[in-house]
CSV table of N, CA and C in Angstrom, one decimal:
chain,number,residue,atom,x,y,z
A,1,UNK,N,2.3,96.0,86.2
A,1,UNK,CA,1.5,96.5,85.1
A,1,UNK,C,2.4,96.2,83.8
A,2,UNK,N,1.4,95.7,82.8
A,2,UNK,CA,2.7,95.6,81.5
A,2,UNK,C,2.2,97.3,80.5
A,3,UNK,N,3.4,97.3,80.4
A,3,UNK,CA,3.5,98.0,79.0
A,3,UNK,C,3.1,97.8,77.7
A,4,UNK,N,2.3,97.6,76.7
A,4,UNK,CA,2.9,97.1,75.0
A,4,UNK,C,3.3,97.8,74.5
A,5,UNK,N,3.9,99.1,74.9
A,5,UNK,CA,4.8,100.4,73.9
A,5,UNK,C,5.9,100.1,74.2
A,6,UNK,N,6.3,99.3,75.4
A,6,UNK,CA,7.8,99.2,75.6
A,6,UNK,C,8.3,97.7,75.8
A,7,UNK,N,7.6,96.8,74.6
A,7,UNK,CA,7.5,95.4,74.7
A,7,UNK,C,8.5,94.7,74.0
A,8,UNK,N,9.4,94.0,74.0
A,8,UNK,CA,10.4,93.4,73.1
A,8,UNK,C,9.6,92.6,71.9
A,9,UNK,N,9.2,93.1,70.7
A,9,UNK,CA,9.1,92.5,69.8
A,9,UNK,C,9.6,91.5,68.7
A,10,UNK,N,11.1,91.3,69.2
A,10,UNK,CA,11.8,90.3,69.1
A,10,UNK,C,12.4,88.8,69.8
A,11,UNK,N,10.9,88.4,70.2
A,11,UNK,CA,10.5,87.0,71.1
A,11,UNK,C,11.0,86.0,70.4
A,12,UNK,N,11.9,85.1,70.7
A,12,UNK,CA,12.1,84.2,70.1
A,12,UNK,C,11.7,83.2,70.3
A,13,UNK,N,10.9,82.4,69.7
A,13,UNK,CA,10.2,81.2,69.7
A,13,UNK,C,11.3,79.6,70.4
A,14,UNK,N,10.9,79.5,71.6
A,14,UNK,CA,11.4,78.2,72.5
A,14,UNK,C,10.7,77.1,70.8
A,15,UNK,N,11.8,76.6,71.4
A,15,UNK,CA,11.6,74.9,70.1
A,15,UNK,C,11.6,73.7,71.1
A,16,UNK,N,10.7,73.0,71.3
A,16,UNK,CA,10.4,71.6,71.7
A,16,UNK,C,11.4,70.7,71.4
A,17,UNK,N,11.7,71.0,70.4
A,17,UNK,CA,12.8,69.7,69.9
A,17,UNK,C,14.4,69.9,69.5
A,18,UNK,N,15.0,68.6,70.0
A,18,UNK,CA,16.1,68.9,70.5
A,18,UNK,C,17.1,67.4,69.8
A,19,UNK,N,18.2,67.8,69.3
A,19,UNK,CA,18.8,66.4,68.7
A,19,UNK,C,19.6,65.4,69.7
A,20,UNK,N,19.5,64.6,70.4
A,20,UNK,CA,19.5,64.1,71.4
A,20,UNK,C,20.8,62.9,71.3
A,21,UNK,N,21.1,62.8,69.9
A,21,UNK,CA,22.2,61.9,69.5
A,21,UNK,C,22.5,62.3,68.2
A,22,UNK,N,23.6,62.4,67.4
A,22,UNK,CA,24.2,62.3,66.0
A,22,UNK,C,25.6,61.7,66.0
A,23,UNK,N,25.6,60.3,65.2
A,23,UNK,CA,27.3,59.9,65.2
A,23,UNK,C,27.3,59.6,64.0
A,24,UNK,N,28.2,58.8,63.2
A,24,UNK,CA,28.6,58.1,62.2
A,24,UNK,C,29.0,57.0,62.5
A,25,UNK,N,28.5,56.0,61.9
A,25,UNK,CA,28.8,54.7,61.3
A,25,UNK,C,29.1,53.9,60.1
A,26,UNK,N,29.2,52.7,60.6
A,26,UNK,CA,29.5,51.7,59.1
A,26,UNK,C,28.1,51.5,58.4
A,27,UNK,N,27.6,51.2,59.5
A,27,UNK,CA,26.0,51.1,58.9
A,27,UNK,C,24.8,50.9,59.8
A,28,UNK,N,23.5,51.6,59.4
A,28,UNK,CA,22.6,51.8,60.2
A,28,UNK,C,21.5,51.6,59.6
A,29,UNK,N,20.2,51.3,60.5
A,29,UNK,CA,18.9,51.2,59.6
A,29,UNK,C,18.4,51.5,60.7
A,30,UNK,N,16.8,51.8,59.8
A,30,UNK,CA,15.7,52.0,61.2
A,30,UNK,C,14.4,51.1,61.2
A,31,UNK,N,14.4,50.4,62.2
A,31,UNK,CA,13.2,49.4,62.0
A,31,UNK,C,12.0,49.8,63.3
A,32,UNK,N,10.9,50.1,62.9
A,32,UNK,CA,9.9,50.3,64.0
A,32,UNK,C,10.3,51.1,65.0
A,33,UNK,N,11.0,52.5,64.3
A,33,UNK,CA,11.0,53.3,65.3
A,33,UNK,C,12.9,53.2,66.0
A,34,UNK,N,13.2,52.0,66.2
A,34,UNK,CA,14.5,51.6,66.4
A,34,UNK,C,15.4,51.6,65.8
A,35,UNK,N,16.4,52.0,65.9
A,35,UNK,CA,17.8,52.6,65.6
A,35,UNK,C,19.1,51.0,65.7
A,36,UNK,N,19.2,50.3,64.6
A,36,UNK,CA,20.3,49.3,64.4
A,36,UNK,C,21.3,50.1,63.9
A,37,UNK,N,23.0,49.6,64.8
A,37,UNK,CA,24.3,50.1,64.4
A,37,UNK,C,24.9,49.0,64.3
A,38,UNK,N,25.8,49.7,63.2
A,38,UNK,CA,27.0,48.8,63.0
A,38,UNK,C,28.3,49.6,63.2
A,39,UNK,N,29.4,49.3,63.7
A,39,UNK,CA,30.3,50.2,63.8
A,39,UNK,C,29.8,51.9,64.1
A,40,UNK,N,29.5,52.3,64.7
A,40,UNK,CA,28.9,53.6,65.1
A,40,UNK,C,29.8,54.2,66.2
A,41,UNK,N,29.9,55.3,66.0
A,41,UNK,CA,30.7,56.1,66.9
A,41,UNK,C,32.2,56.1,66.2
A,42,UNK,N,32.0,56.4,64.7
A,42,UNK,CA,33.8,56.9,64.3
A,42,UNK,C,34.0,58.1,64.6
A,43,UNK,N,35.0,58.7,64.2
A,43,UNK,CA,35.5,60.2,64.2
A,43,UNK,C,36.4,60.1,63.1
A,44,UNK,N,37.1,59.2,62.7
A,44,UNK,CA,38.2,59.3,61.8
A,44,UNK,C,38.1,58.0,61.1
A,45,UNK,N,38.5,58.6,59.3
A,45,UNK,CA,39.1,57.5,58.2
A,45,UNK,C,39.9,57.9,57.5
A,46,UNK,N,40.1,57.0,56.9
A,46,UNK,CA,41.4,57.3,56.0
A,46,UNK,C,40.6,56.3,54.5
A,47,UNK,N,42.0,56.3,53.8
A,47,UNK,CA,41.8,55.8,52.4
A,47,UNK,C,42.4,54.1,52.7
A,48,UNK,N,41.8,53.1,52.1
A,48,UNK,CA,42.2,51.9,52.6
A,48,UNK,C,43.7,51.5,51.3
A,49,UNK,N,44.5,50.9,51.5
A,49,UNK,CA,45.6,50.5,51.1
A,49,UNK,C,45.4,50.7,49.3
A,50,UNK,N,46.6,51.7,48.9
A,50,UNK,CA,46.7,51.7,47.4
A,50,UNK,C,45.7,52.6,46.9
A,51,UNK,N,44.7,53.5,48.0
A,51,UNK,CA,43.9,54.2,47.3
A,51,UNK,C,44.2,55.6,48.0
A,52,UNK,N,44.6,56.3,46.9
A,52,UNK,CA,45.1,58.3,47.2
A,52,UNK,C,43.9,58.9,47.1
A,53,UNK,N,43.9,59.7,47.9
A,53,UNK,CA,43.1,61.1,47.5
A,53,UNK,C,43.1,61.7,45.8
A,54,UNK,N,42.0,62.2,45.8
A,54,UNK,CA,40.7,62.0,46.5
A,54,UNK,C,39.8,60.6,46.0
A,55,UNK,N,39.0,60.2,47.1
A,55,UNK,CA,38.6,59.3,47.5
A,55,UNK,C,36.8,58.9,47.9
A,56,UNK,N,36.3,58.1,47.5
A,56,UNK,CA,34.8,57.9,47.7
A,56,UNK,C,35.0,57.0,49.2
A,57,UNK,N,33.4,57.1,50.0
A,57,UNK,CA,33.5,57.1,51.0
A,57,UNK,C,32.0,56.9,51.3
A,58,UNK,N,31.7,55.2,51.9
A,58,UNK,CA,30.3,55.3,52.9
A,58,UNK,C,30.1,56.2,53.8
A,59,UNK,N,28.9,56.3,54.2
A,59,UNK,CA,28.9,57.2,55.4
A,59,UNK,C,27.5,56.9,55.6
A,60,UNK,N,27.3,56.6,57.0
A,60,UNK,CA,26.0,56.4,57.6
A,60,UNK,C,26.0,57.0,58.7
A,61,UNK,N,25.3,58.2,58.5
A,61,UNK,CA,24.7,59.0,59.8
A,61,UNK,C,23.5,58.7,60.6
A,62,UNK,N,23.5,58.5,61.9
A,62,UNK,CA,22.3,58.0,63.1
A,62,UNK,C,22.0,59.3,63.3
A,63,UNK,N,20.8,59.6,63.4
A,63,UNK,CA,20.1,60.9,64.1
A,63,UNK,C,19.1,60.6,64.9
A,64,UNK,N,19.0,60.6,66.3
A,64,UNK,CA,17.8,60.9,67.5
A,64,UNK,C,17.4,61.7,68.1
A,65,UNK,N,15.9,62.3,67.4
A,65,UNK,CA,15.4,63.5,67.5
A,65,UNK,C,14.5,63.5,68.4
A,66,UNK,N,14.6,64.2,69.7
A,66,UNK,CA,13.3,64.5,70.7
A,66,UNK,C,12.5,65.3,70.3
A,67,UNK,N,11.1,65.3,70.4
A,67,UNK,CA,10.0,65.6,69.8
A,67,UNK,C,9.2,65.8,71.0
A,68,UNK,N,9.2,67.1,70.9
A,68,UNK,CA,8.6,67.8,72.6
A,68,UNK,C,7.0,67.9,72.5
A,69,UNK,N,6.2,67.5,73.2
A,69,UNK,CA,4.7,67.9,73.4
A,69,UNK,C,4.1,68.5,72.7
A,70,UNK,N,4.5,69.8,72.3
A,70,UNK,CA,3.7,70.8,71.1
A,70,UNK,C,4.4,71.1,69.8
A,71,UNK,N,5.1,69.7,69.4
A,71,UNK,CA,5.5,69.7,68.0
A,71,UNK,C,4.8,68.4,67.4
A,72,UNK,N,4.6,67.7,68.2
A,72,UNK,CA,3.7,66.2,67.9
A,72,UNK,C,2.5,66.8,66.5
A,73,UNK,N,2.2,65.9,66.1
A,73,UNK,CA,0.8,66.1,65.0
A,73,UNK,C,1.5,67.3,64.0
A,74,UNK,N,2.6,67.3,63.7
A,74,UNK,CA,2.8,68.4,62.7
A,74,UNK,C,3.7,67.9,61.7
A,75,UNK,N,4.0,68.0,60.8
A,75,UNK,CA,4.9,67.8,59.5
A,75,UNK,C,5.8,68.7,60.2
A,76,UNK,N,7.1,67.8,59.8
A,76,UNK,CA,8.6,68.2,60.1
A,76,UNK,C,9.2,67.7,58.9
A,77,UNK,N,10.0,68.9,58.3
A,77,UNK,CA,11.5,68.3,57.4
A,77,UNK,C,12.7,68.6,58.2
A,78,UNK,N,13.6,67.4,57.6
A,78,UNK,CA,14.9,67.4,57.9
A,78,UNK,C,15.6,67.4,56.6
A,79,UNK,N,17.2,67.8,56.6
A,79,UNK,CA,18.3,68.0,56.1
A,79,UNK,C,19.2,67.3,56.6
A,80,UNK,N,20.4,66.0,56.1
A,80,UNK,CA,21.3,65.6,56.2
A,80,UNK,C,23.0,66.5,55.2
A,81,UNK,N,23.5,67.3,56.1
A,81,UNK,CA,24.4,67.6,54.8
A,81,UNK,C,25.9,67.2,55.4
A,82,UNK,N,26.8,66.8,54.6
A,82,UNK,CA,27.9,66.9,54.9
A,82,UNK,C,28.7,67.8,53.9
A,83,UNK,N,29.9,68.7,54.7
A,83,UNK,CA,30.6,69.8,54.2
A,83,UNK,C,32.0,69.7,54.5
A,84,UNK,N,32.6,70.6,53.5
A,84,UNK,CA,34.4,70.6,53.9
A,84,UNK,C,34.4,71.7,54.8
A,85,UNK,N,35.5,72.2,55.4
A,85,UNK,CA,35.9,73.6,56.3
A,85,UNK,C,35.4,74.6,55.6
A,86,UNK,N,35.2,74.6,54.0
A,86,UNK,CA,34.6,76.1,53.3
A,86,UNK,C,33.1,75.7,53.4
A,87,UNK,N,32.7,74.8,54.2
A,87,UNK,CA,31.1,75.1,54.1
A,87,UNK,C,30.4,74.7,52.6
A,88,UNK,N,31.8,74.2,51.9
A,88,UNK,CA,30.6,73.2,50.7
A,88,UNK,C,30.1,71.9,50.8
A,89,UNK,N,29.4,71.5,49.8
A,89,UNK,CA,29.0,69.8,50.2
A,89,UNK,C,30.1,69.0,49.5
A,90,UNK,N,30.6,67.9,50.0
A,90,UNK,CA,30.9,67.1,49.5
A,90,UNK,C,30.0,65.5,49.5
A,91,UNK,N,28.5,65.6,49.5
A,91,UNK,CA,27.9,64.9,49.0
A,91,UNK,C,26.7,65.2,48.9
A,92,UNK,N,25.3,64.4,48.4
A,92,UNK,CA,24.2,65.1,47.7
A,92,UNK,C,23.6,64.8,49.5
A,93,UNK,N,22.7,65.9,49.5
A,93,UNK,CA,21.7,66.2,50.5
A,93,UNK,C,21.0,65.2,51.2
A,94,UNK,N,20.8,65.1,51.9
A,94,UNK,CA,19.9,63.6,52.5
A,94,UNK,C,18.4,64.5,53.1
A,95,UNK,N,17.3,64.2,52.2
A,95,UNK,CA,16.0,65.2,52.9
A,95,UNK,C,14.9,64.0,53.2
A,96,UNK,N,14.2,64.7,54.0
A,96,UNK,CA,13.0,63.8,54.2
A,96,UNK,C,12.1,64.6,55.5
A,97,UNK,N,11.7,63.7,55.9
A,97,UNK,CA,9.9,64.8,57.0
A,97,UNK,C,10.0,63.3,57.7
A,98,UNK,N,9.3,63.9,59.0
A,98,UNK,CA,8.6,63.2,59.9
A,98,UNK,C,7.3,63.9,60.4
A,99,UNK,N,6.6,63.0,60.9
A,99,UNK,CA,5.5,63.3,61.7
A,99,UNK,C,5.2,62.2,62.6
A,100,UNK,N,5.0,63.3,64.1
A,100,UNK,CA,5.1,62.2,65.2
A,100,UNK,C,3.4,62.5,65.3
A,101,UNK,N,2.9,61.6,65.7
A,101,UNK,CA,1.5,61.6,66.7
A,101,UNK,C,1.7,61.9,68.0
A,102,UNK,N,0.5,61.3,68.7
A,102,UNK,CA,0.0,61.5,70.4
A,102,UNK,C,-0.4,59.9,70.9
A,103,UNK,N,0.5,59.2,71.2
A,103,UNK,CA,-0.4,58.2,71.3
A,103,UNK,C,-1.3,58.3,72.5
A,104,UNK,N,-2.3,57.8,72.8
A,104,UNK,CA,-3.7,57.8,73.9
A,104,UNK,C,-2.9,57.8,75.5
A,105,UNK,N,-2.2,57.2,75.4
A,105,UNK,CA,-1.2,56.5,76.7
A,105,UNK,C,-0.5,57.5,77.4
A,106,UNK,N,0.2,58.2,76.1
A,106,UNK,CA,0.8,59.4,76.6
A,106,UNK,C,0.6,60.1,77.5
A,107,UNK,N,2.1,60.6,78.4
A,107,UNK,CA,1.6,61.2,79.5
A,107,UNK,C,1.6,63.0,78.8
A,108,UNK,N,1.0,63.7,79.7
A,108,UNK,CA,0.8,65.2,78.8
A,108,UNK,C,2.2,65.9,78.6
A,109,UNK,N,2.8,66.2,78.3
A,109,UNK,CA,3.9,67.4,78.5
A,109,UNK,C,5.1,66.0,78.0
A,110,UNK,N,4.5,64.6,77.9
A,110,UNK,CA,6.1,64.0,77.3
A,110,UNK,C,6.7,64.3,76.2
A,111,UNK,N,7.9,64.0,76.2
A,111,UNK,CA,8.3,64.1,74.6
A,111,UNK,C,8.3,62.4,74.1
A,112,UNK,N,8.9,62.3,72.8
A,112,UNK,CA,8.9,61.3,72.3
A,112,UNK,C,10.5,61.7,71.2
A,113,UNK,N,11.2,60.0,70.8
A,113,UNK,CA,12.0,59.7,70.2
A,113,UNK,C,12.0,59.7,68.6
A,114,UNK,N,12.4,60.1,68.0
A,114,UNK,CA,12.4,59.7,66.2
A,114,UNK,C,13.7,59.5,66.0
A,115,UNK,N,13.9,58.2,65.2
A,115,UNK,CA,15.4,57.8,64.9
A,115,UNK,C,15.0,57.7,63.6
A,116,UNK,N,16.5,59.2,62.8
A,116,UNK,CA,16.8,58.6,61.6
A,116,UNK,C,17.9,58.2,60.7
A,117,UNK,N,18.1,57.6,59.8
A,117,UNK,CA,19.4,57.0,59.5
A,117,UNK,C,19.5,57.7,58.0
A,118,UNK,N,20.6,58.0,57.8
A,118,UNK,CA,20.9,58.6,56.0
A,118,UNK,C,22.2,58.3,56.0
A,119,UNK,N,22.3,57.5,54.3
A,119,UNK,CA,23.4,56.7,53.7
A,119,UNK,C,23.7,57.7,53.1
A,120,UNK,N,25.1,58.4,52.7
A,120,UNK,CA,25.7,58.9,52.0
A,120,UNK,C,27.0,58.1,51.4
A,121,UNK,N,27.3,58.9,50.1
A,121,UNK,CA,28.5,58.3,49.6
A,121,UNK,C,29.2,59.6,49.3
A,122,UNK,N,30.5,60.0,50.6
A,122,UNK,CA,31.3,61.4,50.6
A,122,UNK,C,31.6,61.3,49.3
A,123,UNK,N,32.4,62.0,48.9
A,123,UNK,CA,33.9,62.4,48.3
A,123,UNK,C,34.5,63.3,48.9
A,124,UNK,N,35.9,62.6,49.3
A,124,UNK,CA,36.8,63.0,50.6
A,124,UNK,C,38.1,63.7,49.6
A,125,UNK,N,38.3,65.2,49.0
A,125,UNK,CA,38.9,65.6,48.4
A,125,UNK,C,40.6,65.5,48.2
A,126,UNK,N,40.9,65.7,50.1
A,126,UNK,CA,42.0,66.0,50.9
A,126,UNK,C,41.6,65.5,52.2
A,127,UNK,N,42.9,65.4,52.7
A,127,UNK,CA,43.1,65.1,54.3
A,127,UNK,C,42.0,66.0,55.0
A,128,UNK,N,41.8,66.2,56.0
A,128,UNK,CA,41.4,67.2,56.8
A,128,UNK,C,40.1,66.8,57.9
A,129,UNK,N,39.2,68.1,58.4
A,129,UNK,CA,38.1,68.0,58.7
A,129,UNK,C,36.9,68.2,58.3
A,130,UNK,N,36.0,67.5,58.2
A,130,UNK,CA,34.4,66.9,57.7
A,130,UNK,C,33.1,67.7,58.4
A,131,UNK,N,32.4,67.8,58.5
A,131,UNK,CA,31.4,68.1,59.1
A,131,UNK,C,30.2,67.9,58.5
A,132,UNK,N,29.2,67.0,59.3
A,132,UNK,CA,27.9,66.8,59.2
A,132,UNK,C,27.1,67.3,59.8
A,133,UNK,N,25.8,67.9,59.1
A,133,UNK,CA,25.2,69.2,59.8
A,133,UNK,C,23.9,68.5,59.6
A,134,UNK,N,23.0,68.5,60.6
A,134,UNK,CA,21.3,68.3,60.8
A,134,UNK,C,20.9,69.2,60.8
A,135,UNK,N,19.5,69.7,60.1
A,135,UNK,CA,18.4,70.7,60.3
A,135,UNK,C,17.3,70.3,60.1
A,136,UNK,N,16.5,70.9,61.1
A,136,UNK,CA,15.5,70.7,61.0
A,136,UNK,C,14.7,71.9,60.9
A,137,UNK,N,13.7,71.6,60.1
A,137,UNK,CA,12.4,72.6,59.9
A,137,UNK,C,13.2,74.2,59.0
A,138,UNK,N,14.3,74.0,58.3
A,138,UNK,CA,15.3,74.8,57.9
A,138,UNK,C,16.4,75.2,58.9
A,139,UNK,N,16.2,74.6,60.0
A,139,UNK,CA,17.1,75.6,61.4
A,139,UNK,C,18.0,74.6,61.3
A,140,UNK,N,19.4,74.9,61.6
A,140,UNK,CA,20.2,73.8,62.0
A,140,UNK,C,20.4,73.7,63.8
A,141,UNK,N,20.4,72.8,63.5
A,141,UNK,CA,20.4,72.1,64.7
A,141,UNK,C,21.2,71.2,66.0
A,142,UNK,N,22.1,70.5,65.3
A,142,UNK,CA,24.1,70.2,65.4
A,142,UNK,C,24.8,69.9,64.4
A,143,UNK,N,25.8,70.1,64.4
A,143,UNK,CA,26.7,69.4,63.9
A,143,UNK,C,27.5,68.8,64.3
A,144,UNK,N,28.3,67.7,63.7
A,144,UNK,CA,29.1,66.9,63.9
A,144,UNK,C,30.6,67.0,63.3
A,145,UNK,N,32.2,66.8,63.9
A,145,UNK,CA,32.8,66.9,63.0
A,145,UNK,C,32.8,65.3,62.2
A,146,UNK,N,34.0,65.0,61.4
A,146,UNK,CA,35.2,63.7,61.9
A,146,UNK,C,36.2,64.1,60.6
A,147,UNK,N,37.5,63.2,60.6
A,147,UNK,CA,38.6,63.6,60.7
A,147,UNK,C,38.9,62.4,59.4
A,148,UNK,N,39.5,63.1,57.9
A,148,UNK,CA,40.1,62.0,57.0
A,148,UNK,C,41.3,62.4,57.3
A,149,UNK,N,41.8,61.4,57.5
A,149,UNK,CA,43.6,61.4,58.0
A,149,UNK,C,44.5,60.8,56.5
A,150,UNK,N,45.5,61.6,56.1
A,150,UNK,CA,46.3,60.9,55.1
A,150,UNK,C,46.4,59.4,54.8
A,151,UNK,N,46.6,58.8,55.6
A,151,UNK,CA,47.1,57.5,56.1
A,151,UNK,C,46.8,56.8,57.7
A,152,UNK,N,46.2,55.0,57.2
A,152,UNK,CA,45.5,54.5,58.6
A,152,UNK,C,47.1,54.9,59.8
A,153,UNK,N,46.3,55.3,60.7
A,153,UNK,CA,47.0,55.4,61.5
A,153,UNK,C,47.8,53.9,62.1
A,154,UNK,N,49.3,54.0,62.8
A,154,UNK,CA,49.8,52.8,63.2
A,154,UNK,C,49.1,52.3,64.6
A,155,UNK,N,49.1,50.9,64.6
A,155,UNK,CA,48.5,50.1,65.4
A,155,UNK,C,47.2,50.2,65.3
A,156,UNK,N,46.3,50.4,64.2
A,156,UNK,CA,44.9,50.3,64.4
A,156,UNK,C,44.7,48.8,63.0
C-alpha cells in the first residue's frame, strides 16, 4: 500500500545525460557531428622561453555529451568556464545550446553523442592549478583540472 502523507517530497530528478569525455587540446573542431583533435589530452603548460607570468594562453576544450532517450527534441544550454583554485574565471564564458532529434532508425531507449569544441584564450596569473568546468542546462556537470608549471619541464 503506498502512503502520500508519508511520501519523500524531495525526488530528485534522474538526468539522461551524461559527459562522456572532456580534455584539452591544441586544437579542435567539430565537423558533422565529429570531433577533430590536435594535440588533445594535455594536463600541463607552462610559459614558452622568455615569457613570465602572467601569461596568455590557447585553450581548446573537447566536450562529448551523451544525450539519453528523453532529453532528445529539447533545447539544451551549455557553459564552458575555466577557473583558478578561488573559483574565479580566468577567461570569458564559452555558451551555447544544442538540440538533439530522434532520428526514424533509432532504436527506442538509445542514447546519442553531441561533440562540442570551445576556443578560449586563458590568462594564466601564477603557477598552479586550472580547472575547467562543463554545465549543462545550469547544472554542472564535470570538471576537469590541468596544471601551469613555472617552467617547461626537463626532457620534454
Amino acid at each position: 500500500m503506498y502512503d502520500n502523507d508519508n511520501c519523500n517530497t524531495n525526488i530528485t530528478t534522474v538526468t539522461t545525460m551524461e559527459i562522456d569525455a572532456i580534455f584539452l587540446a591544441n586544437s579542435t573542431e567539430v565537423q558533422r557531428g565529429l570531433l577533430y583533435v590536435l594535440g588533445g589530452g594535455w594536463t600541463r603548460t607552462w610559459a614558452l622561453p622568455g615569457v613570465e607570468y602572467p601569461f596568455e594562453k590557447s585553450l581548446s576544450t573537447s566536450v562529448l555529451i551523451r544525450v539519453g532517450w528523453n532529453e532528445t527534441n529539447q533545447d539544451h544550454t551549455f557553459e564552458l568556464s575555466t577557473r583558478d583554485d578561488d573559483e574565479q574565471p580566468i577567461a570569458e564564458l564559452v555558451k551555447g545550446g544544442f538540440k538533439v532529434g530522434k532520428p526514424v532508425d533509432l532504436t527506442q531507449g538509445a542514447s546519442q553523442l553531441v561533440a562540442l569544441s570551445g576556443e578560449q584564450t586563458v590568462k594564466l596569473p601564477k603557477p598552479g592549478i586550472y580547472h575547467v568546468v562543463i554545465s549543462i542546462d545550469g547544472t554542472e556537470m564535470k570538471r576537469i583540472d590541468f596544471e601551469a608549471l613555472e617552467k617547461r619541464p626537463t626532457g620534454t
